[in-house]
CSV table of C-alpha atoms in Angstrom, one decimal:
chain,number,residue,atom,x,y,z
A,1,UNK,CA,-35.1,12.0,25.9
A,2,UNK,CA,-31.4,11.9,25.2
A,3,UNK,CA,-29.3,15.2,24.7
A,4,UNK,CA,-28.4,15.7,20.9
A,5,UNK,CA,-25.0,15.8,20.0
A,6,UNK,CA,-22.8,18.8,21.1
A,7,UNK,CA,-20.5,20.0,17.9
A,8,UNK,CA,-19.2,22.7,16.6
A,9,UNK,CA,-20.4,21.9,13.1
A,10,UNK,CA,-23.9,22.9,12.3
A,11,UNK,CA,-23.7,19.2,10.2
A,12,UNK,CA,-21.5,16.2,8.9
A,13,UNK,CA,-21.1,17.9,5.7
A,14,UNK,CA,-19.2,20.5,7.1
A,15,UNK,CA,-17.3,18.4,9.4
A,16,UNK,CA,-13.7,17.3,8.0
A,17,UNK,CA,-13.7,14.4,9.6
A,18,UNK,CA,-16.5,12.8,9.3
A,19,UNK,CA,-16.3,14.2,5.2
A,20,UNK,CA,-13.1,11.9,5.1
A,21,UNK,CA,-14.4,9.0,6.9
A,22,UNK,CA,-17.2,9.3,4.5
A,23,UNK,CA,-15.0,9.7,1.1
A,24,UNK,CA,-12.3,7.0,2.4
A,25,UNK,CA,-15.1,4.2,3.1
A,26,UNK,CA,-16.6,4.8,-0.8
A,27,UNK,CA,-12.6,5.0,-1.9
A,28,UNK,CA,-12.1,1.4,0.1
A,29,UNK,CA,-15.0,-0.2,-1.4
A,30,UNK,CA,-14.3,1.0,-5.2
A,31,UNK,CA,-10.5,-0.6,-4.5
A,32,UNK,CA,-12.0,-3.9,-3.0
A,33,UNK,CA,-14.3,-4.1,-6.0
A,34,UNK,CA,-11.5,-3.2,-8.4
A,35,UNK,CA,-9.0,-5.7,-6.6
A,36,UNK,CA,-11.8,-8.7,-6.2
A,37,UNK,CA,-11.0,-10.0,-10.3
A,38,UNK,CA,-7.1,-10.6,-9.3
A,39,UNK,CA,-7.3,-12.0,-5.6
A,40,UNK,CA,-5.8,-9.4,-3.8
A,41,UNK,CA,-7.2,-7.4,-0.7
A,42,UNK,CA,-6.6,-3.5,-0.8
A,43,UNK,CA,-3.7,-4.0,2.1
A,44,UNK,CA,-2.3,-7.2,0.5
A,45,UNK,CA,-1.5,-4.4,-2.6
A,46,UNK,CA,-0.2,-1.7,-1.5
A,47,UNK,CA,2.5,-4.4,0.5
A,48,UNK,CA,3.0,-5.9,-2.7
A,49,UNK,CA,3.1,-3.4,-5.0
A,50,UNK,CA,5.4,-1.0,-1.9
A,51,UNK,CA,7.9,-4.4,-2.0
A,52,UNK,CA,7.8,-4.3,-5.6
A,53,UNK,CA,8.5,-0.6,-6.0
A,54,UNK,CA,11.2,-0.9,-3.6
A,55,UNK,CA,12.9,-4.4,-4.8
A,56,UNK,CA,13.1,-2.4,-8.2
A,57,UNK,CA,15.3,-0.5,-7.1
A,58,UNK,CA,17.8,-2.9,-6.3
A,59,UNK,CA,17.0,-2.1,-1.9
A,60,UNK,CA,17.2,-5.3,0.2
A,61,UNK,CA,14.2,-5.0,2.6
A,62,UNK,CA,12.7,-6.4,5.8
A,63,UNK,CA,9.4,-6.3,6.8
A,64,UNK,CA,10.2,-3.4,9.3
A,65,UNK,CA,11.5,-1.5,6.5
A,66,UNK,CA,8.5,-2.4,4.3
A,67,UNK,CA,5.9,-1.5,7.1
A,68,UNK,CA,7.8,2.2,7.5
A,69,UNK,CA,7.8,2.4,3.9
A,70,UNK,CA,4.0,2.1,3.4
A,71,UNK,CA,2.7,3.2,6.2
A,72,UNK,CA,1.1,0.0,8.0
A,73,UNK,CA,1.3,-1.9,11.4
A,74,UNK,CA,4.5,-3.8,11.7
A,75,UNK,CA,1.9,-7.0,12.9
A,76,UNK,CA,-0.5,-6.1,10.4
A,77,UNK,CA,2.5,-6.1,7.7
A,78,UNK,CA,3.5,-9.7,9.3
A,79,UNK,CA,0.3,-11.2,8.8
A,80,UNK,CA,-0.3,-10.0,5.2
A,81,UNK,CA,3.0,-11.3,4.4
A,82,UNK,CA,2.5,-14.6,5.5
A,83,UNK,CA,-0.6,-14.9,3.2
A,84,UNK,CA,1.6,-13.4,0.1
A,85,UNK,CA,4.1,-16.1,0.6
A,86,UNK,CA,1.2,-18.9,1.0
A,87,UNK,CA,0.0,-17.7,-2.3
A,88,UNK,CA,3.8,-17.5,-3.3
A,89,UNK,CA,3.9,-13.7,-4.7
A,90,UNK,CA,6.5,-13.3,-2.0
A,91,UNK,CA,9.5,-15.0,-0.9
A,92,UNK,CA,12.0,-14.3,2.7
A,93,UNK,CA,15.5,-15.1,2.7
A,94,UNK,CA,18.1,-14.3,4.4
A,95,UNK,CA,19.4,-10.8,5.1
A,96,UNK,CA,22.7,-10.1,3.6
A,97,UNK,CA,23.8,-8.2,6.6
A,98,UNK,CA,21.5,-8.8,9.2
A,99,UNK,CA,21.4,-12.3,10.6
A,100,UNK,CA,18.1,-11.5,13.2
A,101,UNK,CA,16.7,-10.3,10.0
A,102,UNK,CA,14.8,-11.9,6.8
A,103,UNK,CA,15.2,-10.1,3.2
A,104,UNK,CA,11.3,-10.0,1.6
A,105,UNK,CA,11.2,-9.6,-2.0
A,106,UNK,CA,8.3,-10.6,-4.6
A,107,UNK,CA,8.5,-13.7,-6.6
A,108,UNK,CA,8.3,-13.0,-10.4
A,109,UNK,CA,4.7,-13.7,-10.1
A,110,UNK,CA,4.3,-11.3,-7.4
A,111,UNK,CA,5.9,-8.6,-9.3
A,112,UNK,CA,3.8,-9.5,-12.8
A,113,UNK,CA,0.6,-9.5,-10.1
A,114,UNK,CA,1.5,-6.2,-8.4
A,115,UNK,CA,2.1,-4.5,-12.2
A,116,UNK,CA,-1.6,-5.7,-13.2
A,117,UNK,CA,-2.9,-4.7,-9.9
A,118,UNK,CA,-1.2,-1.5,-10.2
A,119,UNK,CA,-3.0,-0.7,-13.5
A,120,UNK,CA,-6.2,-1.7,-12.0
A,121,UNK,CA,-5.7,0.2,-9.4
A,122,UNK,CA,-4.5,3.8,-10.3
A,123,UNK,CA,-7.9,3.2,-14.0
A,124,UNK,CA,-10.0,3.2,-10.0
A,125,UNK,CA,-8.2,6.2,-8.5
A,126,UNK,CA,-8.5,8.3,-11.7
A,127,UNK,CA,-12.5,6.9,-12.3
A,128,UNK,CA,-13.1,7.8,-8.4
A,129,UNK,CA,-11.1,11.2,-7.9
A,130,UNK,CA,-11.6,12.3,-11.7
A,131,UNK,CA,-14.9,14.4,-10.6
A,132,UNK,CA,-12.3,16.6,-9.0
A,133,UNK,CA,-10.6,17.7,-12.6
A,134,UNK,CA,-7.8,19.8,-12.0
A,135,UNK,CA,-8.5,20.3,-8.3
A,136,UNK,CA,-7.0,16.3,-7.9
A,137,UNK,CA,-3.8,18.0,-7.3
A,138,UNK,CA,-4.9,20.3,-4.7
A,139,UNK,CA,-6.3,17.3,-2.7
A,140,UNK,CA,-3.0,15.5,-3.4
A,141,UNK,CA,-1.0,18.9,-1.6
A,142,UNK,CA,-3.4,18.7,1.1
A,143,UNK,CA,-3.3,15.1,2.0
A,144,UNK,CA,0.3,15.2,2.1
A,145,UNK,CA,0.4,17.9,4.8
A,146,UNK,CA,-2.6,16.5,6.8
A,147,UNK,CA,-0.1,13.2,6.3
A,148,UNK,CA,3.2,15.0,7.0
A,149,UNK,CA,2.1,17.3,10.0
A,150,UNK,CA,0.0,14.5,11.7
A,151,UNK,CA,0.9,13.4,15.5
């Protein structure tokens, strides 16, 4: 018979890490369910709506710049792009300054997507973290230190 598992926890409800890999797989699936209605994947969003929030503000941005920005792969980024710009909620042009580079912005329809999405989006965050009350900014403090202090 095989060994049990050596841990230091006396369970997973104890462990952190399993507790997030638990909480972030139930926050993933409320977000595809949410997203399903308007056609966008979870990662197609936060590009979209990251590139939206950023064109906004009048920044010209690559994909590099886009991939820093929220956090993704740099390929990843690449690939999701591609299949905005097939479904024409982003466009590439050229970079003003940077002739190796392309400047990624969203169409208008991209933009009027990633504002509806948005909505949809943060009515899901508040329906899945509201159990927490008050204590939602606690978590919010924390995950930005696990987020700033990781390796």
């Amino acid at each position: 018979m095989p060994q049990g598992l050596q841990t230091e926890f006396s369970g997973p409800d104890v462990s952190p890490g399993m507790l997030l890999w638990q909480v972030t797989n139930k926050w993933q699936a409320a977000q595809r369910a949410a997203l399903a209605p308007v056609g966008l994947t979870h990662v197609q969003f936060v590009l979209l709506a990251a590139l939206t929030w950023q064109s906004g503000k009048g920044a010209v941005i690559t994909q590099r710049e886009l991939a820093d920005h929220a956090a993704t792969d740099p390929m990843m980024t690449s690939q999701v792009l591609r299949t905005l710009q097939e479904k024409k909620l982003v466009e590439r042009a050229a970079h003003p300054t940077d002739g190796r580079a392309k400047a990624i912005r969203p169409t208008e329809a991209g933009a009027a997507l990633a504002n509806k999405a948005n909505a949809i989006v943060e009515e899901c965050d508040r329906s899945f973290f509201g159990t927490l009350g008050d204590d939602v900014s606690v978590l919010v403090t924390s995950l930005r230190t696990l987020r700033d202090g990781a390796r």
